[in-house]
CSV table of C-alpha atoms in Angstrom, one decimal:
chain,number,residue,atom,x,y,z
A,346,MET,CA,9.5,-3.4,23.8
A,347,PHE,CA,6.6,-5.8,23.1
A,348,THR,CA,7.3,-9.4,21.9
A,349,LEU,CA,4.7,-11.7,20.6
A,350,THR,CA,4.0,-14.8,22.8
A,351,PRO,CA,3.7,-18.2,21.1
A,352,ALA,CA,0.0,-18.0,21.5
A,353,HIS,CA,-0.1,-15.0,19.2
A,354,CYS,CA,2.2,-16.6,16.6
A,355,SER,CA,0.1,-19.3,15.0
A,356,PRO,CA,2.3,-20.7,12.2
A,357,LEU,CA,1.0,-20.6,8.6
A,358,SER,CA,2.1,-22.9,5.8
A,359,PHE,CA,3.4,-19.8,4.1
A,360,LYS,CA,6.4,-18.0,5.5
A,361,PRO,CA,8.3,-15.3,3.6
A,362,SER,CA,12.0,-15.7,3.0
A,363,ASN,CA,14.2,-14.2,5.8
A,364,TYR,CA,11.4,-15.2,8.3
A,365,SER,CA,13.7,-15.8,11.2
A,366,LYS,CA,15.6,-12.6,10.6
A,367,ILE,CA,12.4,-10.5,10.5
A,368,LYS,CA,11.0,-12.2,13.6
A,369,LYS,CA,14.2,-11.4,15.5
A,370,HIS,CA,14.4,-7.7,14.7
A,371,PHE,CA,10.7,-6.7,14.3
A,372,LYS,CA,9.5,-5.6,17.7
A,373,VAL,CA,6.9,-3.0,18.5
A,374,TYR,CA,6.2,-0.4,21.1
A,375,ALA,CA,2.7,-1.5,22.2
A,376,ASN,CA,0.9,-3.8,24.5
A,377,GLY,CA,-1.8,-4.9,22.1
A,378,PHE,CA,-3.8,-3.6,19.1
A,379,PRO,CA,-4.9,0.0,18.8
A,380,PRO,CA,-8.4,0.4,20.1
A,381,PHE,CA,-9.7,1.8,16.8
A,382,LEU,CA,-9.0,-1.3,14.8
A,383,PRO,CA,-12.0,-3.6,14.1
A,384,LYS,CA,-12.2,-6.4,16.7
A,385,ASP,CA,-11.8,-9.1,14.1
A,386,VAL,CA,-8.1,-8.2,14.0
A,387,GLU,CA,-7.9,-10.7,16.9
A,388,ASN,CA,-8.9,-13.5,14.4
A,389,ILE,CA,-5.9,-13.0,12.2
A,390,SER,CA,-3.2,-15.7,12.5
A,391,ASP,CA,-0.4,-14.1,10.5
A,392,SER,CA,2.1,-12.9,13.1
A,393,PHE,CA,3.6,-10.3,10.7
A,394,ALA,CA,0.2,-8.8,10.1
A,395,ARG,CA,-0.5,-8.8,13.8
A,396,LYS,CA,2.8,-7.1,14.6
A,397,LEU,CA,2.3,-4.4,12.0
A,398,ALA,CA,-1.3,-3.8,13.1
A,399,MET,CA,0.0,-3.1,16.6
A,400,ARG,CA,2.1,-0.3,15.2
A,401,ILE,CA,-0.7,1.5,13.2
A,402,GLU,CA,-1.3,5.0,14.5
A,403,ARG,CA,-3.8,7.8,13.6
A,404,LEU,CA,-2.2,11.2,13.1
A,405,PRO,CA,-4.2,14.4,12.6
A,406,VAL,CA,-4.2,15.8,9.0
A,407,GLN,CA,-5.9,19.0,8.1
A,408,LEU,CA,-7.1,18.9,4.5
A,409,THR,CA,-7.2,22.8,4.2
A,410,SER,CA,-5.4,25.5,6.1
A,411,SER,CA,-8.8,27.0,7.1
A,412,SER,CA,-10.3,23.7,8.3
A,413,GLU,CA,-11.1,23.5,12.0
A,414,THR,CA,-11.2,19.7,12.0
A,415,SER,CA,-8.6,17.1,11.2
A,416,ILE,CA,-8.8,13.6,9.7
A,417,MET,CA,-7.2,11.2,12.0
A,418,SER,CA,-5.2,9.4,9.4
A,419,SER,CA,-3.8,5.9,9.8
A,420,CYS,CA,-0.2,4.9,9.0
A,421,VAL,CA,2.8,3.0,10.4
A,422,ARG,CA,5.6,5.5,11.0
A,423,PRO,CA,9.3,4.8,11.4
A,424,MET,CA,11.0,4.4,14.7
A,425,VAL,CA,14.0,6.5,13.5
A,426,GLN,CA,14.7,9.2,11.0
A,427,GLY,CA,17.1,8.1,8.3
A,428,LYS,CA,19.8,10.1,6.5
A,429,SER,CA,18.5,9.1,3.0
A,430,ASP,CA,15.2,9.9,1.5
A,431,PRO,CA,12.3,8.4,3.4
A,432,ILE,CA,10.4,5.5,1.7
A,433,VAL,CA,6.6,5.9,1.7
A,434,LEU,CA,4.6,2.8,1.0
A,435,LEU,CA,1.1,3.1,-0.5
A,436,HIS,CA,-1.2,0.1,-1.1
A,437,GLY,CA,-3.5,-1.1,-3.8
A,438,PHE,CA,-7.2,-0.6,-4.4
A,439,ASP,CA,-9.5,-1.0,-1.4
A,440,SER,CA,-6.6,-2.2,0.8
A,441,SER,CA,-4.5,-1.0,3.7
A,442,CYS,CA,-0.9,-0.6,5.0
A,443,LEU,CA,-1.1,-4.2,6.2
A,444,GLU,CA,-0.1,-5.2,2.6
A,445,TRP,CA,3.4,-4.4,3.7
A,446,ARG,CA,3.5,-6.8,6.7
A,447,TYR,CA,6.4,-8.8,5.3
A,448,ALA,CA,8.5,-6.2,3.4
A,449,TYR,CA,8.2,-3.3,5.9
A,450,PRO,CA,10.4,-4.9,8.6
A,451,MET,CA,13.0,-5.8,6.0
A,452,LEU,CA,13.2,-2.2,4.9
A,453,GLU,CA,13.3,-1.0,8.4
A,454,GLU,CA,16.1,-3.5,9.3
A,455,ALA,CA,18.1,-2.1,6.4
A,456,GLY,CA,18.1,1.3,8.1
A,457,PHE,CA,15.5,3.1,6.0
A,458,GLU,CA,13.0,5.6,7.3
A,459,CYS,CA,9.9,3.9,6.2
A,460,TRP,CA,6.3,5.0,6.3
A,461,ALA,CA,3.3,2.8,5.4
A,462,PHE,CA,0.4,5.1,4.6
A,463,ASP,CA,-3.4,4.5,4.2
A,464,ILE,CA,-4.8,6.2,1.2
A,465,LEU,CA,-7.9,8.4,2.0
A,466,GLY,CA,-11.1,6.3,1.9
A,467,TRP,CA,-9.3,3.0,2.5
A,468,GLY,CA,-7.3,1.6,5.4
A,469,PHE,CA,-8.0,2.5,9.0
A,470,SER,CA,-8.4,6.3,9.2
A,471,ASP,CA,-11.3,7.8,11.0
A,472,LEU,CA,-13.8,8.9,8.4
A,473,GLU,CA,-16.9,9.3,10.6
A,474,ARG,CA,-17.2,12.8,9.2
A,475,LEU,CA,-16.8,11.5,5.6
A,476,PRO,CA,-14.8,13.8,3.3
A,477,ASP,CA,-14.9,13.5,-0.4
A,478,CYS,CA,-12.8,10.4,-1.5
A,479,ASP,CA,-12.3,11.4,-5.1
A,480,VAL,CA,-8.8,11.6,-6.8
A,481,ALA,CA,-8.2,15.3,-5.8
A,482,SER,CA,-9.1,14.6,-2.2
A,483,LYS,CA,-6.9,11.5,-2.0
A,484,ARG,CA,-4.0,13.5,-3.5
A,485,ASN,CA,-4.5,16.5,-1.2
A,486,HIS,CA,-4.7,14.2,1.8
A,487,LEU,CA,-1.4,12.6,1.0
A,488,TYR,CA,0.1,16.0,0.3
A,489,GLN,CA,-1.0,17.4,3.6
A,490,PHE,CA,0.3,14.3,5.4
A,491,TRP,CA,3.6,14.7,3.7
A,492,LYS,CA,3.7,18.4,4.5
A,493,SER,CA,2.9,17.8,8.2
A,494,TYR,CA,5.1,14.8,8.9
A,495,ILE,CA,7.6,13.8,6.2
A,496,LYS,CA,8.6,17.3,5.1
A,497,ARG,CA,11.3,16.2,2.6
A,498,PRO,CA,11.4,14.5,-0.8
A,499,MET,CA,10.4,10.9,-0.5
A,500,ILE,CA,10.7,7.6,-2.5
A,501,LEU,CA,7.0,6.9,-3.2
A,502,VAL,CA,6.1,3.2,-3.7
A,503,GLY,CA,2.7,2.4,-5.3
A,504,PRO,CA,1.5,-1.2,-6.0
A,505,SER,CA,-1.4,-2.0,-8.3
A,506,LEU,CA,-3.9,1.0,-8.2
A,507,GLY,CA,-1.5,2.6,-5.7
A,508,ALA,CA,0.8,3.1,-8.8
A,509,ALA,CA,-1.9,5.4,-10.3
A,510,VAL,CA,-2.0,7.3,-6.9
A,511,ALA,CA,1.7,7.6,-7.0
A,512,ILE,CA,1.9,8.9,-10.6
A,513,ASP,CA,-0.9,11.4,-10.0
A,514,PHE,CA,0.8,12.7,-6.9
A,515,ALA,CA,4.3,12.8,-8.4
A,516,VAL,CA,3.2,14.9,-11.4
A,517,ASN,CA,1.1,17.3,-9.3
A,518,HIS,CA,3.7,17.6,-6.4
A,519,PRO,CA,7.1,16.9,-8.0
A,520,GLU,CA,8.8,18.7,-5.1
A,521,ALA,CA,7.6,16.0,-2.7
A,522,VAL,CA,8.9,12.9,-4.7
A,523,SER,CA,12.5,12.1,-5.4
A,524,LYS,CA,11.9,8.7,-7.0
A,525,LEU,CA,9.0,6.4,-7.9
A,526,ILE,CA,8.6,2.7,-7.5
A,527,LEU,CA,5.6,1.1,-9.3
A,528,ILE,CA,4.7,-2.5,-8.6
A,529,ASP,CA,2.4,-4.4,-11.0
A,530,ALA,CA,1.0,-1.0,-11.9
A,531,SER,CA,-2.7,-0.6,-12.6
A,532,VAL,CA,-2.3,2.7,-14.6
A,533,TYR,CA,-4.0,2.1,-17.9
A,534,ALA,CA,-7.6,1.7,-16.7
A,535,GLU,CA,-9.4,4.9,-17.5
A,536,GLY,CA,-11.2,5.4,-14.2
A,537,THR,CA,-14.1,3.5,-12.8
A,538,GLY,CA,-15.8,3.5,-16.2
A,539,GLU,CA,-19.5,2.7,-16.4
A,540,MET,CA,-19.6,2.2,-12.6
A,541,ALA,CA,-19.4,6.0,-12.2
A,542,LYS,CA,-22.9,6.2,-13.8
A,543,LEU,CA,-24.6,3.6,-11.6
A,544,PRO,CA,-27.6,4.7,-9.5
A,545,ARG,CA,-26.6,4.9,-5.9
A,546,LEU,CA,-28.6,1.9,-4.9
A,547,LEU,CA,-26.8,-0.3,-7.5
A,548,ALA,CA,-23.5,1.3,-6.5
A,549,TYR,CA,-24.0,0.3,-2.8
A,550,ALA,CA,-25.0,-3.2,-4.0
A,551,GLY,CA,-21.7,-3.5,-5.9
A,552,VAL,CA,-19.7,-2.3,-3.0
A,553,ALA,CA,-21.4,-4.8,-0.7
A,554,LEU,CA,-20.2,-7.5,-3.1
A,555,LEU,CA,-16.7,-6.1,-3.0
A,556,LYS,CA,-16.2,-7.0,0.6
A,557,SER,CA,-17.9,-10.4,0.4
A,558,VAL,CA,-15.8,-13.4,1.5
A,559,PRO,CA,-16.3,-15.4,-1.7
A,560,LEU,CA,-15.1,-12.5,-3.9
A,561,ARG,CA,-12.1,-11.8,-1.7
A,562,LEU,CA,-11.1,-15.4,-1.7
A,563,TYR,CA,-11.5,-15.5,-5.5
A,564,VAL,CA,-9.3,-12.5,-5.9
A,565,ASN,CA,-6.6,-14.1,-3.7
A,566,LEU,CA,-6.8,-17.2,-5.9
A,567,ILE,CA,-5.9,-15.3,-9.1
A,568,ALA,CA,-3.6,-12.8,-7.4
A,569,PHE,CA,-1.1,-15.2,-5.8
A,570,ASN,CA,0.8,-18.4,-6.9
A,571,ASN,CA,0.6,-21.6,-5.0
A,572,VAL,CA,-0.8,-20.4,-1.8
A,573,SER,CA,-2.6,-22.9,0.5
A,574,PHE,CA,-6.2,-22.4,1.3
A,575,SER,CA,-5.5,-21.7,5.0
A,576,THR,CA,-3.1,-19.0,4.1
A,577,SER,CA,-5.5,-17.6,1.5
A,578,LEU,CA,-8.3,-17.5,4.1
A,579,ASP,CA,-6.1,-15.6,6.6
A,580,TRP,CA,-4.9,-13.2,3.9
A,581,MET,CA,-8.6,-12.6,3.0
A,582,LYS,CA,-9.3,-11.6,6.6
A,583,ILE,CA,-6.4,-9.2,6.5
A,584,GLY,CA,-7.5,-7.7,3.2
A,585,ARG,CA,-11.1,-7.0,4.3
A,586,LEU,CA,-10.4,-5.9,7.9
A,587,HIS,CA,-10.8,-2.2,7.0
A,588,CYS,CA,-14.2,-2.9,5.3
A,589,GLN,CA,-15.8,-3.4,8.8
A,590,PHE,CA,-15.8,0.3,9.5
A,591,PRO,CA,-19.3,1.8,9.3
A,592,TRP,CA,-18.2,4.5,6.8
A,593,TRP,CA,-16.4,2.1,4.5
A,594,GLU,CA,-19.3,1.6,2.1
A,595,ASP,CA,-20.0,5.4,1.8
A,596,ALA,CA,-16.3,6.1,1.1
A,597,ALA,CA,-16.2,3.3,-1.5
A,598,VAL,CA,-19.3,4.5,-3.3
A,599,ASN,CA,-18.0,8.1,-3.2
A,600,PHE,CA,-14.8,7.0,-5.0
A,601,MET,CA,-16.7,4.9,-7.5
A,602,ILE,CA,-19.1,7.6,-8.6
A,603,SER,CA,-16.3,10.2,-8.7
A,604,GLY,CA,-14.8,8.5,-11.8
A,605,GLY,CA,-11.6,7.2,-10.2
A,606,TYR,CA,-8.1,7.4,-11.6
A,607,ASN,CA,-7.2,8.1,-15.2
A,608,VAL,CA,-3.5,8.8,-15.2
A,609,VAL,CA,-2.8,7.8,-18.8
A,610,PRO,CA,-2.2,11.4,-19.9
A,611,LEU,CA,0.2,11.9,-16.9
A,612,ILE,CA,2.6,9.1,-17.5
A,613,LYS,CA,4.8,10.9,-19.9
A,614,GLN,CA,4.9,13.9,-17.6
A,615,VAL,CA,6.6,11.9,-14.8
A,616,LYS,CA,10.1,13.3,-14.4
A,617,GLN,CA,11.3,11.2,-11.4
A,618,ARG,CA,13.5,8.2,-12.0
A,619,THR,CA,11.2,5.2,-11.7
A,620,LEU,CA,11.6,1.5,-10.9
A,621,ILE,CA,9.0,-0.8,-12.3
A,622,ILE,CA,8.6,-4.1,-10.5
A,623,TRP,CA,6.4,-6.9,-12.0
A,624,GLY,CA,5.4,-10.4,-11.0
A,625,GLU,CA,6.3,-12.7,-13.9
A,626,ASP,CA,3.0,-14.7,-13.5
A,627,ASP,CA,0.6,-11.7,-12.9
A,628,GLN,CA,-2.8,-13.0,-13.9
A,629,ILE,CA,-4.5,-9.6,-13.4
A,630,ILE,CA,-2.3,-7.2,-15.3
A,631,SER,CA,-0.3,-8.3,-18.3
A,632,TYR,CA,3.5,-7.8,-18.3
A,633,LYS,CA,3.0,-6.2,-21.7
A,634,LEU,CA,1.7,-3.2,-19.9
A,635,ALA,CA,5.0,-3.1,-17.9
A,636,LEU,CA,6.9,-2.8,-21.1
A,637,ARG,CA,4.5,-0.1,-22.4
A,638,LEU,CA,4.9,1.8,-19.1
A,639,HIS,CA,8.7,1.5,-19.4
A,640,GLY,CA,8.5,3.0,-22.9
A,641,GLU,CA,6.4,5.9,-21.9
A,642,LEU,CA,8.2,7.0,-18.7
A,643,GLN,CA,11.2,9.3,-19.2
A,644,ASP,CA,13.6,7.5,-16.9
A,645,ALA,CA,12.6,4.0,-15.9
A,646,ILE,CA,14.1,0.6,-15.0
A,647,VAL,CA,12.1,-2.7,-15.2
A,648,ARG,CA,12.7,-5.7,-13.0
A,649,GLN,CA,10.6,-8.9,-13.1
A,650,ILE,CA,10.2,-11.3,-10.2
A,651,PRO,CA,10.0,-14.9,-11.3
A,652,ASP,CA,7.3,-17.3,-10.0
A,653,CYS,CA,5.2,-14.4,-8.6
A,654,GLY,CA,1.7,-13.1,-9.1
A,655,HIS,CA,0.1,-9.7,-8.8
A,656,ILE,CA,1.2,-8.7,-5.3
A,657,PRO,CA,5.0,-9.3,-5.1
A,658,HIS,CA,5.5,-7.5,-1.8
A,659,VAL,CA,3.2,-10.1,-0.1
A,660,GLU,CA,4.3,-13.1,-2.1
A,661,LYS,CA,8.0,-12.4,-2.6
A,662,PRO,CA,8.7,-9.7,0.0
A,663,SER,CA,12.5,-10.4,0.2
A,664,SER,CA,12.9,-9.8,-3.6
A,665,VAL,CA,10.8,-6.7,-3.5
A,666,ALA,CA,12.7,-5.3,-0.4
A,667,ASP,CA,16.0,-6.0,-2.1
A,668,LEU,CA,14.9,-4.1,-5.2
A,669,ILE,CA,13.6,-1.2,-3.2
A,670,ILE,CA,16.8,-1.0,-1.2
A,671,LYS,CA,19.1,-1.1,-4.2
A,672,PHE,CA,17.1,1.4,-6.2
A,673,SER,CA,16.9,3.8,-3.2
A,674,GLN,CA,20.6,3.7,-2.9
A,675,LEU,CA,21.1,4.3,-6.6
A,676,LYS,CA,22.7,7.7,-7.3
A,677,CYS,CA,21.6,9.9,-10.2
A,678,GLY,CA,23.5,9.2,-13.4
A,679,THR,CA,24.7,5.8,-12.3
A,680,GLU,CA,24.2,2.6,-14.4
A,681,LEU,CA,21.3,0.3,-13.9
A,682,PHE,CA,21.7,-2.0,-10.9
A,683,ARG,CA,21.9,-5.7,-11.1
A,684,VAL,CA,19.8,-8.2,-9.0
């Protein structure tokens, strides 16, 4: 097994709770980064991000049964198959599986079969032959991945816009989802709005801004609480790493002009038991929407994380992992769990 050397583990001012426990147990079967990752992965200091990046794989996924070609789809897959339902971790808008760098090892240490999956058009999949990256294509890509590799009902976890991905998938493929976990869910925006009508030239200009360093730093400023500049800078590098692929801009524009996600009509159709997790100090999406979501879902539990912003699984990974573990173990018909 591979163990990071001290030279690879430059300390940051931020360390998640349970740091020493994660460091002890989280080892990888690799001798470096996968060759398909952008070279700037070497410039990331966060040892947890580096370790998870070393475990990213590309697995072939056929989008149709008649297709002769496969999309080499990026994910982190579990080392062992668990007895309980597997946990599949999505990510937010224009992000990647590296969002789960802190919470993933905690879930794995707890004995869960845990997948971190890159949504089509984002993350580190090979999109040299660019497919459509609209909602239907993203849904079908996840379904074909589930059908090929997971093959049994899963606990689907969606943060931010990933919550819209999760709701859309759970309603359209209920047989594949046993439970839902939605984190600071971005589910009430009705698609990409006026951006869908932009001329392609302007759409590409907007996408270029989306990966700019100043914008990414600003987003970190409002997404997290009390994070030092050095940590925010490193997290920015992690968050925009996938943007360096040559096809990233085309995929982003394709999604933008497709209209994006509008799952508002689907929320009341969700039949799976759902856990809603929300950062108490989310400056991007109001907690009022968590209460609205709780009221519209058929069977939902809400849990708030104090002193936490929009991305709790990065900022408060121990709290999020604990909630996911307890909810995953919750049997049908039992009372609400305490935290």
